[in-house]
Amino acid sequence: MNMEKSVNIDWSTIGFSYRKTDYRYLSYWKDGKWDDGKLTEDNMLHISESSTALHYGQQCFEGMKAYRRKDGRIQLFRPDRNAARMQNSCRRILMSEFPIDRFIEAVKKVVKANAHYVPPYGTGATLYIRPLIIGIGDNIGVRPAPEYIFTVFCMPVGPYFKGGMAPINFIVTDYDRAAPFGTGAAKVGGNYAASLLPHEEAVKKGFADCIYLDPATHTKLEEVGAANFFGITKDNKFVTPDSPSILPSITRESLTVLAKDFLDMKVEERDIYIDEIDEFVEAGACGTAAVITPIGGIEYKGKLHVFHSQTEVGPITKKLYDTLVGIQFGDIEGPEGWIDLVE
Ligand SMILES: *Cc1c(COP(=O)(O)O)cnc(C)c1O
C-alpha cells in the first residue's frame, strides 16, 4: 500500500528553482567526529558569523537526482560516485570527509521523507538532490574550520529542455574558471563564483554560456559552463578532454561507458585543441542537470563553428541521451551497480 502524501504541483512548469520540501538531513562534525545526523523540517542554518564557508570559501557540494520509475518505485543513479567525489573535494580544501555509506543513507532518508515530491514517471521531471558540506564555528584566521555541517536537501525540478532537446550556441571566453593546478577538479563554490561574470558576459552576447580553455595555454577546450565537453568524430569516436582542472563529471564518465559498450564506439580522453574542433561532427555538454546539452555551434575569435546543425540534434548525441535517460528512469538495464533503489 502506497502511503505517500500528495502535493499539488504542476510538474510541467516547475523549471529549476528552489522550493522548500518537507525534510532535509543535517549532521554536525565536532571534536573529531560526525554526530548521528537527523532529518529536520527547518530549512534555515544558524551558523557563526566567522564560519570559514562565509569568508574563505571552505565549502563543497554535490548535485544528483532521484528518478521515478514506471512501476512507481524511486531510484538513484550512481550515488556512490557522488559520495566519492565529495570526499575528493573535501580533501582538496581540508574539510572533514563524510563516509560514503552514510552519504548514500542520508540521501535515501531525504528522498524517502520527501517521496511525495518525486515527480511522476513520464513527466521528465525529477527530484534534484543537493548535498553540501560547509566549514562553520568560531574562527577568523585562514585555517580549516573547527566544525562542519553536512546537509542534504532536495526539490522537484523540471526537464532541462521543456520542448525536447535542442542545440544551443556557446562562446569561448578569455576568463579562466580555475587555475592549472587549482581547485577546478573539486566541486567547490569558489569555482562557481568565478564563473558568474564570464557566464553573464556570454549571455549578454546572445549565447547560452561560455566555454573555458585550459588555463595554462588557452589552446585546449576544457569545460562548457558548468558541464563537461564531448565531441563525436567523423569516424565515430567519442572524445572528451583530459585535464587536471576539469571537474570529473559522473554523466561524462557514464557516457564513455555507454559509448563503448552500448554504441560500440571508440573513446578517447585527450587534449582537444580549439583550433581543431573541425574534427567533430557532433558535440555536447554533459552534466546531471540537463544530462546532455547538444552544442549547435561554438564562437571563437569572431567565427561561429557549427557542428551537426543549429536546429537538429545529431543522431549519436540523441542515442547517447536516450540510453542514459532510459537507464536513469529504469526503462533500460544499465551496467551493474549503476542503479540504487531507494525502497
Ligand atoms: C557538477 C559539474 C559538472 C557535471 O558533473 P555531473 O556529475 O555530470 O553532474 C561539470 N562541470 C562542473 C564544473 C561541475 O561543477
Short mmCIF file of C-alpha atoms and ligand atoms in Angstrom, two decimals:
data_model
loop_
_atom_site.label_atom_id
_atom_site.label_comp_id
_atom_site.label_asym_id
_atom_site.label_seq_id
_atom_site.Cartn_x
_atom_site.Cartn_y
_atom_site.Cartn_z
CA MET A 1 0.00 0.00 0.00
CA ASN A 2 1.45 3.34 -1.02
CA MET A 3 1.08 5.71 1.90
CA GLU A 4 2.71 8.68 0.21
CA LYS A 5 1.32 12.10 0.87
CA SER A 6 0.41 14.05 -2.22
CA VAL A 7 1.35 17.56 -3.28
CA ASN A 8 -0.38 19.86 -5.69
CA ILE A 9 2.34 20.73 -8.19
CA ASP A 10 2.09 21.30 -11.94
CA TRP A 11 5.03 19.09 -12.94
CA SER A 12 5.14 20.55 -16.44
CA THR A 13 6.04 24.07 -15.32
CA ILE A 14 8.31 23.62 -12.28
CA GLY A 15 11.58 24.52 -14.03
CA PHE A 16 14.76 24.68 -11.97
CA SER A 17 14.21 26.84 -8.92
CA TYR A 18 14.45 26.45 -5.16
CA ARG A 19 11.42 25.03 -3.49
CA LYS A 20 11.29 24.14 0.16
CA THR A 21 10.39 20.50 0.64
CA ASP A 22 9.42 18.91 3.96
CA TYR A 23 12.66 17.37 5.25
CA ARG A 24 16.42 17.76 4.96
CA TYR A 25 19.26 15.83 6.60
CA LEU A 26 21.71 17.50 8.93
CA SER A 27 24.87 16.20 10.61
CA TYR A 28 27.48 18.13 12.60
CA TRP A 29 31.21 17.40 12.81
CA LYS A 30 32.78 18.43 16.08
CA ASP A 31 35.62 17.17 18.29
CA GLY A 32 36.88 14.91 15.56
CA LYS A 33 33.69 13.13 14.56
CA TRP A 34 30.34 13.34 12.78
CA ASP A 35 27.29 13.06 15.01
CA ASP A 36 24.45 10.62 14.26
CA GLY A 37 22.67 13.10 11.99
CA LYS A 38 18.92 13.58 11.65
CA LEU A 39 16.10 14.75 9.44
CA THR A 40 14.77 18.20 10.19
CA GLU A 41 11.95 20.40 8.92
CA ASP A 42 13.89 23.65 9.44
CA ASN A 43 15.47 24.89 6.18
CA MET A 44 17.48 27.65 7.90
CA LEU A 45 21.09 27.19 9.03
CA HIS A 46 22.18 29.11 12.12
CA ILE A 47 25.97 29.45 11.95
CA SER A 48 28.77 31.60 13.37
CA GLU A 49 29.45 34.84 11.52
CA SER A 50 33.08 33.74 11.44
CA SER A 51 32.43 30.48 9.56
CA THR A 52 35.15 29.65 7.01
CA ALA A 53 32.43 28.83 4.47
CA LEU A 54 31.43 32.51 4.51
CA HIS A 55 34.90 34.07 4.40
CA TYR A 56 37.29 31.67 2.74
CA GLY A 57 35.06 29.56 0.55
CA GLN A 58 35.59 26.41 2.57
CA GLN A 59 32.60 24.51 1.25
CA CYS A 60 31.79 21.92 -1.39
CA PHE A 61 28.61 20.44 -2.81
CA GLU A 62 27.16 17.73 -5.00
CA GLY A 63 24.28 17.58 -7.47
CA MET A 64 22.31 14.40 -8.14
CA LYS A 65 18.77 13.22 -8.82
CA ALA A 66 16.16 10.69 -7.77
CA TYR A 67 14.05 9.22 -10.58
CA ARG A 68 10.53 7.78 -10.52
CA ARG A 69 10.32 4.50 -12.42
CA LYS A 70 7.40 3.26 -14.47
CA ASP A 71 6.48 0.86 -11.62
CA GLY A 72 6.29 3.81 -9.20
CA ARG A 73 9.47 2.98 -7.32
CA ILE A 74 12.21 5.57 -6.84
CA GLN A 75 15.86 5.11 -7.77
CA LEU A 76 19.20 6.88 -7.58
CA PHE A 77 21.84 6.91 -10.30
CA ARG A 78 25.39 6.08 -9.15
CA PRO A 79 25.13 7.83 -5.74
CA ASP A 80 28.40 6.17 -4.69
CA ARG A 81 30.19 8.25 -7.33
CA ASN A 82 28.80 11.50 -5.88
CA ALA A 83 29.78 10.38 -2.38
CA ALA A 84 33.34 9.60 -3.50
CA ARG A 85 33.65 12.85 -5.43
CA MET A 86 32.52 14.82 -2.40
CA GLN A 87 35.25 13.15 -0.34
CA ASN A 88 37.72 14.16 -3.03
CA SER A 89 36.50 17.78 -2.88
CA CYS A 90 36.86 17.72 0.92
CA ARG A 91 40.45 16.50 0.72
CA ARG A 92 41.39 19.35 -1.61
CA ILE A 93 40.19 22.06 0.76
CA LEU A 94 40.97 20.28 4.06
CA MET A 95 37.41 19.57 5.19
CA SER A 96 36.25 16.51 7.08
CA GLU A 97 35.08 13.79 4.69
CA PHE A 98 31.63 12.29 5.12
CA PRO A 99 31.66 8.46 4.88
CA ILE A 100 30.37 7.03 1.58
CA ASP A 101 27.84 4.63 3.11
CA ARG A 102 26.46 7.34 5.38
CA PHE A 103 26.22 9.75 2.43
CA ILE A 104 24.07 7.27 0.48
CA GLU A 105 21.97 6.51 3.56
CA ALA A 106 21.38 10.24 4.19
CA VAL A 107 20.35 10.82 0.57
CA LYS A 108 17.92 7.90 0.75
CA LYS A 109 16.43 9.19 4.01
CA VAL A 110 15.82 12.60 2.46
CA VAL A 111 14.29 11.12 -0.69
CA LYS A 112 12.03 8.78 1.30
CA ALA A 113 10.88 11.57 3.62
CA ASN A 114 10.07 13.75 0.58
CA ALA A 115 8.86 10.91 -1.67
CA HIS A 116 5.65 12.81 -2.46
CA TYR A 117 7.82 15.44 -4.19
CA VAL A 118 9.38 12.92 -6.59
CA PRO A 119 7.64 13.74 -9.89
CA PRO A 120 5.62 11.02 -11.65
CA TYR A 121 7.21 8.85 -14.32
CA GLY A 122 6.72 10.23 -17.81
CA THR A 123 6.85 13.92 -16.91
CA GLY A 124 10.63 14.06 -17.42
CA ALA A 125 10.80 15.86 -14.08
CA THR A 126 12.99 14.54 -11.24
CA LEU A 127 13.89 15.20 -7.63
CA TYR A 128 17.11 17.22 -7.57
CA ILE A 129 19.30 16.48 -4.54
CA ARG A 130 21.87 18.87 -3.15
CA PRO A 131 24.40 17.53 -0.60
CA LEU A 132 26.57 20.24 0.95
CA ILE A 133 29.48 20.46 3.40
CA ILE A 134 30.41 23.81 4.95
CA GLY A 135 33.05 24.90 7.42
CA ILE A 136 31.43 26.51 10.47
CA GLY A 137 32.34 27.54 14.03
CA ASP A 138 34.28 30.39 15.57
CA ASN A 139 37.44 31.16 13.64
CA ILE A 140 38.88 34.14 11.80
CA GLY A 141 42.35 33.10 10.69
CA VAL A 142 42.86 31.42 7.33
CA ARG A 143 42.80 27.81 8.50
CA PRO A 144 40.42 24.85 8.32
CA ALA A 145 37.20 25.27 10.30
CA PRO A 146 36.85 23.77 13.79
CA GLU A 147 33.39 22.37 12.92
CA TYR A 148 31.45 21.29 9.83
CA ILE A 149 27.89 20.77 8.68
CA PHE A 150 26.92 18.08 6.21
CA THR A 151 23.41 18.63 4.89
CA VAL A 152 21.26 17.19 2.10
CA PHE A 153 18.17 18.89 0.76
CA CYS A 154 16.06 18.32 -2.32
CA MET A 155 13.47 19.84 -4.62
CA PRO A 156 11.49 18.71 -7.66
CA VAL A 157 12.85 20.08 -10.94
CA GLY A 158 11.52 20.03 -14.48
CA PRO A 159 13.31 18.59 -17.50
CA TYR A 160 16.01 21.00 -18.69
CA PHE A 161 14.59 21.21 -22.21
CA LYS A 162 10.87 21.74 -22.00
CA GLY A 163 10.10 21.37 -25.69
CA GLY A 164 12.58 18.49 -26.17
CA MET A 165 16.33 18.61 -26.66
CA ALA A 166 17.55 21.43 -28.92
CA PRO A 167 21.07 22.58 -29.87
CA ILE A 168 22.37 25.81 -28.36
CA ASN A 169 25.39 28.04 -29.02
CA PHE A 170 28.37 28.81 -26.81
CA ILE A 171 31.21 31.32 -26.95
CA VAL A 172 34.83 30.82 -25.90
CA THR A 173 35.77 33.15 -23.03
CA ASP A 174 39.13 34.73 -22.16
CA TYR A 175 38.45 34.19 -18.44
CA ASP A 176 39.51 31.09 -16.51
CA ARG A 177 37.27 29.31 -14.03
CA ALA A 178 40.17 27.58 -12.27
CA ALA A 179 43.97 27.64 -12.18
CA PRO A 180 46.07 24.85 -13.79
CA PHE A 181 46.58 23.01 -10.50
CA GLY A 182 43.93 24.90 -8.55
CA THR A 183 40.50 23.70 -7.45
CA GLY A 184 38.97 23.00 -10.88
CA ALA A 185 38.63 19.29 -10.15
CA ALA A 186 36.87 19.89 -6.82
CA LYS A 187 33.18 20.78 -6.70
CA VAL A 188 33.69 23.88 -4.59
CA GLY A 189 31.65 27.07 -4.56
CA GLY A 190 34.61 29.30 -5.41
CA ASN A 191 34.77 27.90 -8.93
CA TYR A 192 31.16 28.92 -9.38
CA ALA A 193 31.69 32.43 -8.04
CA ALA A 194 34.48 32.73 -10.62
CA SER A 195 32.11 31.64 -13.40
CA LEU A 196 29.30 34.15 -12.76
CA LEU A 197 30.82 37.07 -14.69
CA PRO A 198 32.00 35.05 -17.74
CA HIS A 199 28.54 33.47 -17.85
CA GLU A 200 26.80 36.83 -17.73
CA GLU A 201 29.01 38.25 -20.48
CA ALA A 202 28.30 35.24 -22.70
CA VAL A 203 24.56 35.61 -22.17
CA LYS A 204 24.72 39.34 -23.00
CA LYS A 205 26.31 38.40 -26.32
CA GLY A 206 23.43 36.05 -27.05
CA PHE A 207 24.99 32.72 -26.07
CA ALA A 208 23.77 30.10 -23.61
CA ASP A 209 27.06 30.09 -21.69
CA CYS A 210 30.82 30.29 -22.23
CA ILE A 211 33.46 27.69 -22.97
CA TYR A 212 36.64 27.67 -20.88
CA LEU A 213 40.01 26.83 -22.39
CA ASP A 214 42.86 25.31 -20.39
CA PRO A 215 44.15 27.99 -18.01
CA ALA A 216 47.86 27.39 -18.76
CA THR A 217 47.93 27.84 -22.56
CA HIS A 218 44.39 28.85 -23.63
CA THR A 219 44.59 26.50 -26.60
CA LYS A 220 42.66 23.46 -25.38
CA LEU A 221 38.96 23.10 -24.71
CA GLU A 222 38.03 22.33 -21.10
CA GLU A 223 34.55 22.98 -19.75
CA VAL A 224 31.25 24.18 -21.19
CA GLY A 225 29.92 26.46 -18.46
CA ALA A 226 29.38 24.06 -15.56
CA ALA A 227 29.33 20.96 -17.75
CA ASN A 228 31.91 18.71 -19.41
CA PHE A 229 32.51 18.68 -23.17
CA PHE A 230 32.38 15.76 -25.57
CA GLY A 231 32.67 15.56 -29.34
CA ILE A 232 31.88 12.84 -31.87
CA THR A 233 34.37 12.48 -34.74
CA LYS A 234 33.59 11.62 -38.35
CA ASP A 235 34.94 8.11 -37.74
CA ASN A 236 32.61 7.56 -34.77
CA LYS A 237 34.88 8.23 -31.81
CA PHE A 238 33.65 9.71 -28.54
CA VAL A 239 36.26 12.27 -27.47
CA THR A 240 36.39 14.20 -24.23
CA PRO A 241 39.14 16.39 -22.74
CA ASP A 242 41.66 15.21 -20.19
CA SER A 243 42.88 17.86 -17.75
CA PRO A 244 43.53 18.30 -14.01
CA SER A 245 41.42 21.48 -13.94
CA ILE A 246 38.20 19.85 -15.22
CA LEU A 247 35.54 18.72 -12.76
CA PRO A 248 35.18 14.97 -13.39
CA SER A 249 31.53 14.66 -14.41
CA ILE A 250 29.72 11.45 -13.49
CA THR A 251 27.48 11.95 -16.52
CA ARG A 252 30.54 12.05 -18.75
CA GLU A 253 32.11 9.00 -17.11
CA SER A 254 28.82 7.18 -17.70
CA LEU A 255 28.61 8.32 -21.32
CA THR A 256 32.09 6.96 -22.04
CA VAL A 257 30.92 3.55 -20.82
CA LEU A 258 27.71 3.72 -22.89
CA ALA A 259 29.62 4.85 -25.99
CA LYS A 260 31.99 1.88 -25.64
CA ASP A 261 29.64 -0.87 -24.51
CA PHE A 262 26.23 0.11 -25.91
CA LEU A 263 27.14 2.04 -29.09
CA ASP A 264 30.36 0.20 -29.95
CA MET A 265 32.35 3.43 -30.30
CA LYS A 266 36.00 4.14 -29.53
CA VAL A 267 36.53 6.50 -26.60
CA GLU A 268 39.42 8.93 -26.28
CA GLU A 269 40.23 11.14 -23.31
CA ARG A 270 42.84 13.57 -24.53
CA ASP A 271 43.69 17.15 -25.39
CA ILE A 272 41.18 18.86 -27.65
CA TYR A 273 42.68 21.90 -29.35
CA ILE A 274 40.20 24.69 -30.00
CA ASP A 275 41.77 25.12 -33.48
CA GLU A 276 40.90 21.54 -34.34
CA ILE A 277 37.21 21.29 -33.43
CA ASP A 278 36.51 20.72 -37.14
CA GLU A 279 37.17 17.05 -36.48
CA PHE A 280 33.81 16.80 -34.68
CA VAL A 281 30.53 16.20 -36.48
CA GLU A 282 28.58 16.41 -33.22
CA ALA A 283 29.31 17.97 -29.84
CA GLY A 284 27.61 18.22 -26.50
CA ALA A 285 27.88 19.36 -22.90
CA CYS A 286 27.05 16.88 -20.16
CA GLY A 287 26.06 17.08 -16.52
CA THR A 288 23.34 15.95 -14.13
CA ALA A 289 21.05 18.96 -14.64
CA ALA A 290 20.49 18.67 -18.42
CA VAL A 291 22.08 15.21 -18.96
CA ILE A 292 23.22 16.28 -22.46
CA THR A 293 23.02 19.74 -23.99
CA PRO A 294 23.64 19.46 -27.73
CA ILE A 295 26.07 22.14 -28.89
CA GLY A 296 24.86 23.82 -32.06
CA GLY A 297 27.92 26.00 -32.51
CA ILE A 298 30.93 27.48 -30.74
CA GLU A 299 32.04 31.05 -31.41
CA TYR A 300 35.80 31.50 -31.26
CA LYS A 301 37.71 34.62 -32.38
CA GLY A 302 34.60 36.07 -34.02
CA LYS A 303 33.73 32.99 -36.03
CA LEU A 304 30.87 30.59 -35.27
CA HIS A 305 31.85 26.97 -35.75
CA VAL A 306 28.75 24.83 -36.36
CA PHE A 307 28.78 21.09 -35.62
CA HIS A 308 25.86 18.87 -36.70
CA SER A 309 23.19 21.52 -37.07
CA GLN A 310 21.86 24.67 -35.43
CA THR A 311 18.37 23.25 -35.15
CA GLU A 312 18.61 19.47 -35.06
CA VAL A 313 20.17 17.08 -32.55
CA GLY A 314 22.83 14.76 -34.01
CA PRO A 315 21.99 11.03 -34.16
CA ILE A 316 24.79 9.83 -31.85
CA THR A 317 24.06 12.55 -29.30
CA LYS A 318 20.40 11.54 -29.36
CA LYS A 319 21.23 7.85 -28.94
CA LEU A 320 23.56 8.53 -26.01
CA TYR A 321 20.93 10.72 -24.38
CA ASP A 322 18.09 8.21 -24.84
CA THR A 323 20.21 5.37 -23.49
CA LEU A 324 21.38 7.25 -20.40
CA VAL A 325 17.95 8.68 -19.59
CA GLY A 326 16.44 5.23 -20.17
CA ILE A 327 18.80 3.77 -17.57
CA GLN A 328 18.20 6.62 -15.12
CA PHE A 329 14.41 6.12 -15.21
CA GLY A 330 14.70 2.32 -15.09
CA ASP A 331 13.50 1.58 -18.66
CA ILE A 332 16.85 0.23 -19.84
CA GLU A 333 19.10 -2.07 -17.86
CA GLY A 334 22.38 -0.31 -17.23
CA PRO A 335 25.80 -1.62 -16.25
CA GLU A 336 25.99 -3.38 -12.89
CA GLY A 337 25.90 -1.15 -9.84
CA TRP A 338 24.62 1.99 -11.54
CA ILE A 339 21.14 1.91 -10.04
CA ASP A 340 20.36 2.11 -6.35
CA LEU A 341 16.70 1.66 -5.41
CA VAL A 342 15.52 3.94 -2.62
CA GLU A 343 12.84 1.50 -1.49
C1 LIG B 1 28.93 19.27 -11.35
C2 LIG B 1 29.74 19.73 -12.51
C3 LIG B 1 29.75 19.04 -13.74
C4 LIG B 1 28.85 17.88 -14.04
O1 LIG B 1 29.05 16.76 -13.24
P1 LIG B 1 27.95 15.63 -13.16
O2 LIG B 1 28.48 14.67 -12.17
O3 LIG B 1 27.82 15.02 -14.50
O4 LIG B 1 26.68 16.29 -12.73
C5 LIG B 1 30.61 19.50 -14.73
N1 LIG B 1 31.39 20.59 -14.56
C6 LIG B 1 31.39 21.28 -13.40
C7 LIG B 1 32.25 22.48 -13.27
C8 LIG B 1 30.57 20.86 -12.34
O5 LIG B 1 30.58 21.55 -11.20
#
